[in-house]
mmCIF file of C-alpha atoms in Angstrom:
data_model
loop_
_atom_site.group_PDB
_atom_site.id
_atom_site.type_symbol
_atom_site.label_atom_id
_atom_site.label_comp_id
_atom_site.label_asym_id
_atom_site.label_seq_id
_atom_site.Cartn_x
_atom_site.Cartn_y
_atom_site.Cartn_z
ATOM 1 C CA MET A 1 -32.364 -6.349 -25.445
ATOM 2 C CA TYR A 2 -30.050 -5.829 -28.380
ATOM 3 C CA ALA A 3 -28.981 -8.903 -30.360
ATOM 4 C CA PHE A 4 -25.486 -8.780 -31.764
ATOM 5 C CA SER A 5 -23.884 -10.961 -34.410
ATOM 6 C CA ASP A 6 -21.573 -13.803 -33.430
ATOM 7 C CA LYS A 7 -18.725 -11.937 -35.119
ATOM 8 C CA ASN A 8 -19.317 -8.882 -32.970
ATOM 9 C CA LEU A 9 -19.405 -10.897 -29.764
ATOM 10 C CA HIS A 10 -16.483 -13.141 -30.695
ATOM 11 C CA GLU A 11 -14.269 -10.067 -31.143
ATOM 12 C CA GLN A 12 -14.883 -8.857 -27.569
ATOM 13 C CA THR A 13 -11.984 -9.094 -25.110
ATOM 14 C CA ILE A 14 -12.395 -11.680 -22.363
ATOM 15 C CA PHE A 15 -10.169 -11.933 -19.280
ATOM 16 C CA VAL A 16 -9.625 -15.383 -17.799
ATOM 17 C CA VAL A 17 -7.989 -15.135 -14.366
ATOM 18 C CA ASP A 18 -6.916 -18.379 -12.691
ATOM 19 C CA ASP A 19 -3.656 -19.394 -11.033
ATOM 20 C CA GLU A 20 -4.057 -22.963 -12.288
ATOM 21 C CA VAL A 21 -2.448 -23.208 -15.732
ATOM 22 C CA VAL A 22 -4.504 -26.324 -16.482
ATOM 23 C CA ASN A 23 -7.728 -24.378 -16.035
ATOM 24 C CA LEU A 24 -6.446 -21.536 -18.216
ATOM 25 C CA LYS A 25 -5.585 -23.982 -21.020
ATOM 26 C CA LEU A 26 -8.988 -25.678 -20.728
ATOM 27 C CA LEU A 27 -10.924 -22.390 -20.863
ATOM 28 C CA ASP A 28 -8.738 -21.174 -23.709
ATOM 29 C CA LYS A 29 -9.535 -24.326 -25.694
ATOM 30 C CA ILE A 30 -13.291 -24.124 -25.010
ATOM 31 C CA LEU A 31 -13.624 -20.425 -25.843
ATOM 32 C CA THR A 32 -11.272 -20.496 -28.849
ATOM 33 C CA SER A 33 -13.104 -23.462 -30.366
ATOM 34 C CA ALA A 34 -16.343 -21.484 -30.013
ATOM 35 C CA GLY A 35 -14.865 -18.615 -32.026
ATOM 36 C CA TYR A 36 -13.699 -16.193 -29.319
ATOM 37 C CA SER A 37 -10.445 -14.668 -30.508
ATOM 38 C CA ASN A 38 -9.491 -11.983 -27.990
ATOM 39 C CA LEU A 39 -8.669 -13.912 -24.838
ATOM 40 C CA VAL A 40 -6.293 -12.581 -22.193
ATOM 41 C CA LEU A 41 -5.106 -15.433 -19.942
ATOM 42 C CA ILE A 42 -3.855 -14.267 -16.535
ATOM 43 C CA SER A 43 -2.269 -16.620 -14.030
ATOM 44 C CA ASP A 44 -1.011 -13.876 -11.680
ATOM 45 C CA PRO A 45 -3.967 -11.905 -10.205
ATOM 46 C CA ARG A 46 -1.644 -8.996 -9.390
ATOM 47 C CA GLN A 47 -1.510 -8.206 -13.110
ATOM 48 C CA VAL A 48 -5.275 -7.802 -13.534
ATOM 49 C CA LEU A 49 -5.476 -4.080 -12.752
ATOM 50 C CA ASP A 50 -2.741 -3.022 -15.177
ATOM 51 C CA LEU A 51 -4.005 -5.316 -17.916
ATOM 52 C CA TYR A 52 -7.542 -4.035 -17.374
ATOM 53 C CA GLN A 53 -6.426 -0.454 -18.073
ATOM 54 C CA GLU A 54 -4.709 -1.641 -21.250
ATOM 55 C CA HIS A 55 -7.338 -3.955 -22.757
ATOM 56 C CA ARG A 56 -10.713 -2.797 -21.319
ATOM 57 C CA PRO A 57 -12.337 -6.255 -21.398
ATOM 58 C CA SER A 58 -16.028 -6.950 -21.965
ATOM 59 C CA LEU A 59 -16.122 -9.930 -19.592
ATOM 60 C CA ILE A 60 -13.974 -11.223 -16.728
ATOM 61 C CA LEU A 61 -13.919 -14.887 -15.739
ATOM 62 C CA LEU A 62 -12.345 -14.917 -12.275
ATOM 63 C CA ASP A 63 -11.185 -17.684 -9.963
ATOM 64 C CA LEU A 64 -11.737 -17.131 -6.229
ATOM 65 C CA ASN A 65 -8.977 -19.132 -4.565
ATOM 66 C CA MET A 66 -5.613 -17.758 -5.690
ATOM 67 C CA PRO A 67 -2.328 -16.866 -3.964
ATOM 68 C CA ALA A 68 -1.114 -13.255 -3.528
ATOM 69 C CA LEU A 69 -4.585 -11.882 -4.302
ATOM 70 C CA ASP A 70 -7.783 -13.888 -4.093
ATOM 71 C CA GLY A 71 -10.805 -13.244 -6.269
ATOM 72 C CA TYR A 72 -12.466 -11.040 -3.646
ATOM 73 C CA GLN A 73 -9.441 -8.735 -3.522
ATOM 74 C CA VAL A 74 -9.271 -8.548 -7.310
ATOM 75 C CA MET A 75 -12.936 -7.540 -7.426
ATOM 76 C CA GLU A 76 -12.310 -4.919 -4.738
ATOM 77 C CA GLN A 77 -9.571 -3.396 -6.903
ATOM 78 C CA LEU A 78 -11.766 -3.396 -10.003
ATOM 79 C CA VAL A 79 -14.767 -1.892 -8.234
ATOM 80 C CA GLY A 80 -12.433 0.743 -6.771
ATOM 81 C CA LEU A 81 -11.775 2.031 -10.300
ATOM 82 C CA GLU A 82 -15.371 3.350 -10.327
ATOM 83 C CA ASP A 83 -15.567 2.579 -14.023
ATOM 84 C CA PRO A 84 -19.166 3.245 -15.154
ATOM 85 C CA LEU A 85 -18.681 0.528 -17.786
ATOM 86 C CA LEU A 86 -17.140 -2.119 -15.539
ATOM 87 C CA PRO A 87 -17.720 -5.428 -17.346
ATOM 88 C CA PRO A 88 -19.576 -8.325 -15.741
ATOM 89 C CA ILE A 89 -17.444 -10.520 -13.494
ATOM 90 C CA VAL A 90 -18.271 -14.235 -13.495
ATOM 91 C CA ILE A 91 -16.737 -16.340 -10.712
ATOM 92 C CA LEU A 92 -15.053 -19.660 -11.476
ATOM 93 C CA THR A 93 -15.278 -21.785 -8.343
ATOM 94 C CA ALA A 94 -15.355 -25.294 -7.007
ATOM 95 C CA GLN A 95 -16.971 -23.960 -3.819
ATOM 96 C CA HIS A 96 -20.659 -24.693 -3.483
ATOM 97 C CA HIS A 97 -21.247 -23.265 -0.019
ATOM 98 C CA GLN A 98 -23.814 -20.500 -0.109
ATOM 99 C CA GLU A 99 -21.736 -18.164 2.073
ATOM 100 C CA TYR A 100 -18.899 -18.113 -0.477
ATOM 101 C CA LEU A 101 -21.242 -17.451 -3.378
ATOM 102 C CA LEU A 102 -23.159 -14.714 -1.568
ATOM 103 C CA LYS A 103 -19.905 -13.071 -0.553
ATOM 104 C CA ALA A 104 -18.792 -13.096 -4.195
ATOM 105 C CA LEU A 105 -22.059 -11.554 -5.364
ATOM 106 C CA GLU A 106 -21.819 -8.871 -2.684
ATOM 107 C CA ALA A 107 -18.243 -8.115 -3.784
ATOM 108 C CA GLY A 108 -19.353 -7.337 -7.347
ATOM 109 C CA ALA A 109 -19.689 -10.662 -9.170
ATOM 110 C CA ARG A 110 -22.665 -11.034 -11.501
ATOM 111 C CA ASP A 111 -22.792 -14.824 -11.557
ATOM 112 C CA PHE A 112 -20.685 -17.950 -11.032
ATOM 113 C CA ILE A 113 -19.738 -21.052 -12.974
ATOM 114 C CA SER A 114 -18.972 -24.241 -11.104
ATOM 115 C CA LYS A 115 -15.877 -26.340 -11.614
ATOM 116 C CA PRO A 116 -15.511 -28.743 -13.346
ATOM 117 C CA PHE A 117 -16.869 -26.716 -16.278
ATOM 118 C CA ASP A 118 -19.853 -27.753 -18.317
ATOM 119 C CA ARG A 119 -18.987 -26.598 -21.845
ATOM 120 C CA ARG A 120 -22.534 -25.734 -22.923
ATOM 121 C CA GLU A 121 -23.298 -23.889 -19.695
ATOM 122 C CA LEU A 122 -20.020 -21.947 -19.889
ATOM 123 C CA LEU A 123 -20.532 -20.833 -23.491
ATOM 124 C CA MET A 124 -24.151 -19.903 -22.874
ATOM 125 C CA ARG A 125 -23.279 -17.689 -19.894
ATOM 126 C CA VAL A 126 -20.353 -16.109 -21.734
ATOM 127 C CA ARG A 127 -22.559 -15.240 -24.712
ATOM 128 C CA ASN A 128 -25.372 -13.834 -22.575
ATOM 129 C CA PHE A 129 -23.091 -11.637 -20.500
ATOM 130 C CA LEU A 130 -21.194 -10.376 -23.538
ATOM 131 C CA ASP A 131 -24.472 -9.591 -25.277
ATOM 132 C CA ALA A 132 -25.704 -7.606 -22.253
ATOM 133 C CA HIS A 133 -22.463 -5.709 -21.752
ATOM 134 C CA VAL A 134 -22.045 -4.730 -25.403
ATOM 135 C CA ALA A 135 -25.661 -3.514 -25.425
ATOM 136 C CA HIS A 136 -25.017 -1.483 -22.272
ATOM 137 C CA ARG A 137 -21.905 0.034 -23.832
ATOM 138 C CA LEU A 138 -23.786 0.891 -27.018
ATOM 139 C CA VAL A 139 -26.574 2.603 -25.091
ATOM 140 C CA ARG A 140 -24.047 4.604 -23.102
ATOM 141 C CA ASP A 141 -22.162 5.629 -26.248
ATOM 142 C CA GLN A 142 -25.423 6.765 -27.815
ATOM 143 C CA LYS A 143 -26.307 8.691 -24.661
ATOM 144 C CA ASP A 144 -22.899 10.414 -24.651
ATOM 145 C CA HIS A 145 -23.304 11.279 -28.327
ATOM 146 C CA LEU A 146 -26.762 12.732 -27.738
ATOM 147 C CA GLU A 147 -25.470 14.771 -24.807
ATOM 148 C CA GLU A 148 -22.701 16.170 -27.016
ATOM 149 C CA LEU A 149 -25.275 17.096 -29.653
ATOM 150 C CA VAL A 150 -27.487 18.777 -27.055
ATOM 151 C CA GLN A 151 -24.525 20.749 -25.702
ATOM 152 C CA GLN A 152 -23.548 21.777 -29.218
ATOM 153 C CA ARG A 153 -27.092 22.885 -30.087
ATOM 154 C CA THR A 154 -27.414 24.692 -26.759
ATOM 155 C CA LEU A 155 -24.166 26.542 -27.412
ATOM 156 C CA GLU A 156 -25.334 27.492 -30.902
ATOM 157 C CA LEU A 157 -28.655 28.720 -29.488
ATOM 158 C CA GLN A 158 -26.848 30.727 -26.835
ATOM 159 C CA GLU A 159 -24.552 32.296 -29.430
ATOM 160 C CA THR A 160 -27.568 33.197 -31.570
ATOM 161 C CA ARG A 161 -29.308 34.741 -28.587
ATOM 162 C CA LEU A 162 -26.222 36.753 -27.686
ATOM 163 C CA GLU A 163 -25.855 37.988 -31.249
ATOM 164 C CA ILE A 164 -29.476 39.185 -31.249
ATOM 165 C CA ILE A 165 -28.851 40.924 -27.931
ATOM 166 C CA ARG A 166 -25.756 42.661 -29.287
ATOM 167 C CA ARG A 167 -27.600 43.833 -32.369
ATOM 168 C CA LEU A 168 -30.509 45.150 -30.302
ATOM 169 C CA GLY A 169 -28.032 46.992 -28.120
ATOM 170 C CA HIS A 170 -26.373 48.515 -31.169
ATOM 171 C CA ALA A 171 -29.751 49.565 -32.576
ATOM 172 C CA ALA A 172 -30.512 51.535 -29.416
ATOM 173 C CA GLU A 173 -27.077 53.159 -29.342
ATOM 174 C CA TYR A 174 -27.196 54.241 -32.982
ATOM 175 C CA ARG A 175 -30.591 55.859 -32.492
ATOM 176 C CA ASP A 176 -29.033 57.976 -29.776
ATOM 177 C CA GLU A 177 -26.098 58.913 -32.038
ATOM 178 C CA GLU A 178 -23.772 57.038 -29.727
ATOM 179 C CA THR A 179 -21.145 54.715 -31.075
ATOM 180 C CA GLY A 180 -21.364 50.944 -31.194
ATOM 181 C CA ASN A 181 -18.213 50.498 -29.165
ATOM 182 C CA HIS A 182 -19.909 52.107 -26.169
ATOM 183 C CA ILE A 183 -21.857 48.942 -25.403
ATOM 184 C CA ILE A 184 -18.731 46.812 -25.831
ATOM 185 C CA ARG A 185 -16.750 48.950 -23.397
ATOM 186 C CA MET A 186 -19.635 49.324 -20.990
ATOM 187 C CA SER A 187 -20.372 45.573 -20.890
ATOM 188 C CA LYS A 188 -16.714 44.649 -20.377
ATOM 189 C CA MET A 189 -16.422 47.218 -17.586
ATOM 190 C CA CYS A 190 -19.555 45.747 -15.992
ATOM 191 C CA ALA A 191 -18.031 42.272 -16.048
ATOM 192 C CA LEU A 192 -14.742 43.513 -14.602
ATOM 193 C CA LEU A 193 -16.458 45.446 -11.810
ATOM 194 C CA ALA A 194 -18.710 42.475 -11.035
ATOM 195 C CA ARG A 195 -15.648 40.240 -10.756
ATOM 196 C CA LYS A 196 -14.021 42.673 -8.355
ATOM 197 C CA ALA A 197 -17.235 42.705 -6.332
ATOM 198 C CA GLY A 198 -16.949 38.933 -5.849
ATOM 199 C CA TRP A 199 -19.328 37.635 -8.475
ATOM 200 C CA SER A 200 -18.767 34.159 -9.893
ATOM 201 C CA GLU A 201 -17.463 33.735 -13.438
ATOM 202 C CA GLN A 202 -20.912 32.564 -14.518
ATOM 203 C CA GLN A 203 -22.494 35.744 -13.133
ATOM 204 C CA CYS A 204 -19.790 37.892 -14.732
ATOM 205 C CA ASP A 205 -20.463 36.277 -18.106
ATOM 206 C CA LEU A 206 -24.152 36.932 -17.552
ATOM 207 C CA ILE A 207 -23.743 40.663 -16.941
ATOM 208 C CA LEU A 208 -21.307 40.862 -19.869
ATOM 209 C CA SER A 209 -24.063 39.541 -22.132
ATOM 210 C CA ALA A 210 -27.019 41.324 -20.500
ATOM 211 C CA SER A 211 -25.663 44.857 -20.085
ATOM 212 C CA PRO A 212 -25.571 45.728 -23.830
ATOM 213 C CA MET A 213 -29.369 46.088 -23.660
ATOM 214 C CA HIS A 214 -29.309 48.723 -20.929
ATOM 215 C CA ASP A 215 -30.662 51.447 -23.253
ATOM 216 C CA ILE A 216 -32.881 49.280 -25.449
ATOM 217 C CA GLY A 217 -35.874 51.358 -24.307
ATOM 218 C CA LYS A 218 -34.596 54.327 -26.331
ATOM 219 C CA ILE A 219 -36.141 52.594 -29.332
ATOM 220 C CA GLY A 220 -39.469 53.854 -27.969
ATOM 221 C CA ILE A 221 -38.424 57.502 -27.563
ATOM 222 C CA PRO A 222 -39.485 59.916 -30.372
ATOM 223 C CA ASP A 223 -36.634 61.246 -32.504
ATOM 224 C CA ALA A 224 -37.624 64.832 -31.766
ATOM 225 C CA ILE A 225 -36.721 64.243 -28.133
ATOM 226 C CA LEU A 226 -33.978 61.642 -28.450
ATOM 227 C CA LEU A 227 -32.018 63.646 -31.019
ATOM 228 C CA LYS A 228 -32.792 67.138 -29.761
ATOM 229 C CA PRO A 229 -29.487 69.070 -29.666
ATOM 230 C CA GLY A 230 -30.440 71.459 -26.889
ATOM 231 C CA LYS A 231 -31.773 71.134 -23.365
ATOM 232 C CA LEU A 232 -34.971 69.138 -22.955
ATOM 233 C CA GLU A 233 -38.143 70.731 -21.635
ATOM 234 C CA LYS A 234 -39.683 69.266 -18.481
ATOM 235 C CA ASP A 235 -42.248 67.149 -20.319
ATOM 236 C CA GLU A 236 -39.609 66.050 -22.832
ATOM 237 C CA TRP A 237 -37.323 64.987 -20.001
ATOM 238 C CA LEU A 238 -40.138 62.927 -18.484
ATOM 239 C CA THR A 239 -40.572 61.210 -21.839
ATOM 240 C CA MET A 240 -36.830 60.599 -22.097
ATOM 241 C CA LYS A 241 -36.707 59.028 -18.641
ATOM 242 C CA SER A 242 -39.435 56.601 -19.641
ATOM 243 C CA HIS A 243 -36.874 54.666 -21.721
ATOM 244 C CA ALA A 244 -35.935 52.677 -18.607
ATOM 245 C CA GLU A 245 -39.472 51.364 -18.192
ATOM 246 C CA ILE A 246 -39.917 50.872 -21.932
ATOM 247 C CA GLY A 247 -36.765 48.766 -21.978
ATOM 248 C CA ALA A 248 -37.988 46.708 -19.044
ATOM 249 C CA ARG A 249 -41.293 46.039 -20.799
ATOM 250 C CA LEU A 250 -39.516 45.039 -23.998
ATOM 251 C CA LEU A 251 -37.430 42.505 -22.075
ATOM 252 C CA ASP A 252 -40.203 41.255 -19.804
ATOM 253 C CA GLY A 253 -42.006 37.930 -19.974
ATOM 254 C CA ASN A 254 -39.010 35.607 -20.303
ATOM 255 C CA ASP A 255 -37.700 33.460 -17.447
ATOM 256 C CA ASN A 256 -34.270 33.009 -19.051
ATOM 257 C CA GLU A 257 -31.685 34.245 -16.545
ATOM 258 C CA LEU A 258 -29.987 36.332 -19.224
ATOM 259 C CA MET A 259 -33.198 38.159 -20.086
ATOM 260 C CA ILE A 260 -34.057 38.568 -16.399
ATOM 261 C CA MET A 261 -30.760 40.342 -15.747
ATOM 262 C CA ALA A 262 -31.057 42.382 -18.944
ATOM 263 C CA ARG A 263 -34.486 43.618 -17.814
ATOM 264 C CA GLU A 264 -33.097 44.357 -14.346
ATOM 265 C CA ILE A 265 -30.305 46.492 -15.806
ATOM 266 C CA ALA A 266 -32.529 48.299 -18.311
ATOM 267 C CA LEU A 267 -34.940 49.263 -15.540
ATOM 268 C CA ASN A 268 -32.425 50.232 -12.844
ATOM 269 C CA HIS A 269 -29.255 51.626 -14.440
ATOM 270 C CA HIS A 270 -30.444 55.216 -13.859
ATOM 271 C CA GLU A 271 -31.282 54.679 -10.183
ATOM 272 C CA LYS A 272 -28.946 56.425 -7.740
ATOM 273 C CA TRP A 273 -27.580 55.303 -4.399
ATOM 274 C CA ASP A 274 -29.132 58.302 -2.579
ATOM 275 C CA GLY A 275 -32.604 57.675 -4.057
ATOM 276 C CA SER A 276 -32.603 60.617 -6.476
ATOM 277 C CA GLY A 277 -32.561 58.483 -9.632
ATOM 278 C CA TYR A 278 -35.348 57.126 -11.826
ATOM 279 C CA PRO A 279 -37.741 55.516 -12.624
ATOM 280 C CA ALA A 280 -38.623 54.309 -9.103
ATOM 281 C CA GLY A 281 -36.332 56.413 -6.926
ATOM 282 C CA LEU A 282 -34.850 53.304 -5.338
ATOM 283 C CA LYS A 283 -32.219 53.866 -2.684
ATOM 284 C CA GLY A 284 -29.090 52.005 -1.576
ATOM 285 C CA GLU A 285 -29.212 48.230 -1.679
ATOM 286 C CA ALA A 286 -32.824 48.313 -2.823
ATOM 287 C CA ILE A 287 -31.277 48.916 -6.245
ATOM 288 C CA PRO A 288 -30.285 45.533 -7.733
ATOM 289 C CA MET A 289 -26.518 45.055 -7.794
ATOM 290 C CA SER A 290 -26.569 44.627 -11.572
ATOM 291 C CA GLY A 291 -28.158 48.074 -11.923
ATOM 292 C CA ARG A 292 -25.585 49.650 -9.600
ATOM 293 C CA ILE A 293 -22.717 48.106 -11.547
ATOM 294 C CA ALA A 294 -24.167 49.176 -14.907
ATOM 295 C CA ALA A 295 -24.760 52.740 -13.647
ATOM 296 C CA LEU A 296 -21.102 53.259 -12.798
ATOM 297 C CA ALA A 297 -19.742 51.681 -15.988
ATOM 298 C CA ASP A 298 -22.241 53.540 -18.172
ATOM 299 C CA VAL A 299 -21.543 56.967 -16.653
ATOM 300 C CA PHE A 300 -17.760 56.568 -16.787
ATOM 301 C CA ASP A 301 -17.761 55.529 -20.435
ATOM 302 C CA ALA A 302 -20.261 58.230 -21.422
ATOM 303 C CA LEU A 303 -18.240 60.958 -19.691
ATOM 304 C CA THR A 304 -14.953 59.937 -21.289
ATOM 305 C CA SER A 305 -16.345 59.440 -24.819
ATOM 306 C CA VAL A 306 -16.707 61.911 -27.660
ATOM 307 C CA ARG A 307 -20.274 62.744 -28.611
ATOM 308 C CA PRO A 308 -21.579 65.081 -31.329
ATOM 309 C CA TYR A 309 -22.640 67.467 -28.578
ATOM 310 C CA LYS A 310 -19.557 67.258 -26.310
ATOM 311 C CA LYS A 311 -15.892 66.434 -26.040
ATOM 312 C CA ALA A 312 -14.549 63.529 -24.034
ATOM 313 C CA TRP A 313 -13.791 64.336 -20.428
ATOM 314 C CA PRO A 314 -10.205 63.823 -19.264
ATOM 315 C CA PHE A 315 -9.853 60.738 -17.072
ATOM 316 C CA GLU A 316 -8.861 62.913 -14.096
ATOM 317 C CA GLU A 317 -12.169 64.795 -14.231
ATOM 318 C CA ALA A 318 -14.139 61.574 -14.540
ATOM 319 C CA VAL A 319 -12.323 60.183 -11.485
ATOM 320 C CA GLU A 320 -13.114 63.342 -9.556
ATOM 321 C CA LEU A 321 -16.815 63.098 -10.430
ATOM 322 C CA ILE A 322 -16.982 59.430 -9.383
ATOM 323 C CA ARG A 323 -15.188 60.217 -6.136
ATOM 324 C CA ASP A 324 -17.501 63.180 -5.442
ATOM 325 C CA ASN A 325 -20.596 61.066 -6.160
ATOM 326 C CA ARG A 326 -19.506 58.117 -4.034
ATOM 327 C CA GLY A 327 -22.514 57.427 -1.800
ATOM 328 C CA LYS A 328 -24.691 59.816 -3.843
ATOM 329 C CA HIS A 329 -25.018 58.583 -7.411
ATOM 330 C CA PHE A 330 -22.879 55.470 -6.982
ATOM 331 C CA ASP A 331 -22.692 52.551 -4.591
ATOM 332 C CA PRO A 332 -19.738 53.574 -2.367
ATOM 333 C CA LYS A 333 -18.211 50.078 -2.288
ATOM 334 C CA LEU A 334 -18.396 49.761 -6.070
ATOM 335 C CA ALA A 335 -16.927 53.239 -6.477
ATOM 336 C CA ASP A 336 -14.017 52.244 -4.243
ATOM 337 C CA LEU A 337 -13.420 49.051 -6.234
ATOM 338 C CA PHE A 338 -13.523 51.037 -9.450
ATOM 339 C CA LEU A 339 -11.070 53.670 -8.248
ATOM 340 C CA GLU A 340 -8.712 51.111 -6.660
ATOM 341 C CA ASP A 341 -8.050 49.533 -10.048
ATOM 342 C CA PHE A 342 -8.833 52.469 -12.295
ATOM 343 C CA ASP A 343 -6.103 51.569 -14.793
ATOM 344 C CA ALA A 344 -7.868 48.302 -15.653
ATOM 345 C CA PHE A 345 -10.982 50.207 -16.700
ATOM 346 C CA VAL A 346 -8.885 52.692 -18.670
ATOM 347 C CA ALA A 347 -7.302 49.728 -20.479
ATOM 348 C CA ILE A 348 -10.761 48.588 -21.606
ATOM 349 C CA LYS A 349 -11.529 52.128 -22.689
ATOM 350 C CA ASN A 350 -8.355 52.336 -24.746
ATOM 351 C CA ALA A 351 -8.761 48.888 -26.274
ATOM 352 C CA TYR A 352 -12.119 49.753 -27.864
ATOM 353 C CA GLN A 353 -11.771 53.391 -28.887
ATOM 354 C CA ASP A 354 -14.207 55.022 -31.305
ATOM 355 C CA PHE A 355 -12.032 57.887 -32.466
ATOM 356 C CA PRO A 356 -8.268 58.446 -32.392
ATOM 357 C CA GLU A 357 -8.709 61.572 -30.283
ATOM 358 C CA GLU A 358 -10.203 59.523 -27.482
#
């Protein structure tokens, strides 16, 4: 138990609720003479709720038998606030029947003080309850502060992780002589398509952050193959296709949901709806949804972007290819969603251009 100074306790706000003015004056005299300076004397119980919201007391001394609202009704109102820091309520009563006292305790009272008041008993109970409540409030404040610190550190860690992911994604793109903005456009298109497919905002944020690593496996492809200007030989093409599995291995071994999705995309973004893709030749819904989304976004952005070895396709030709490959290369439902709101994807494309001619 914490032990607080008399000054700290004497500055706490105490409510005294009693319809008898004589009792209010007596309690005021006893508590004031003991050093308590923040007393709120309430003769009308109907004022308790409003005054509670204004003063946030640390202790409530409450009479039971009052007109308009009795002590039980006042406690019902206070408990109804569902305040996690509701202060202790101590009943002031001349009733000594057990049924009254048990009813008060069941209604939310922590203890009771019998009338006529014994000064020493009253002050001792007031001090003990104030000491306990202030300690409880301090612990809760510390807990809230620690939770804020944890959230802040978690956010910083997440931002650091995302920055590493972005840089890894850029490293893979630059090795392939692609531009850095490709992964920005591709990831934003993934998030937009996922949203249109009914994913939650949390899942959309996840694919936005995970998809930049879709080609991370290209780090493991020899330059002679990765940067070859002409058509690849059969064995070279087999090596090139291995980047999906290399990427999956690089991202494996971590149970973080971001890394799990990143691995899923790296491994499956070259699979095709009809089963003719690689590396596993998965077909239809056997391909994870994240891989199907990434495949469509990746192909569209690659087709409509300038590369050292090709010009950017006109949007009309890219639309025609996506329409023709609906149910072949691409998930037909995703292709429909993409084509239904094609302008939104073009807006992303235009917002993050690499070259003016795009």
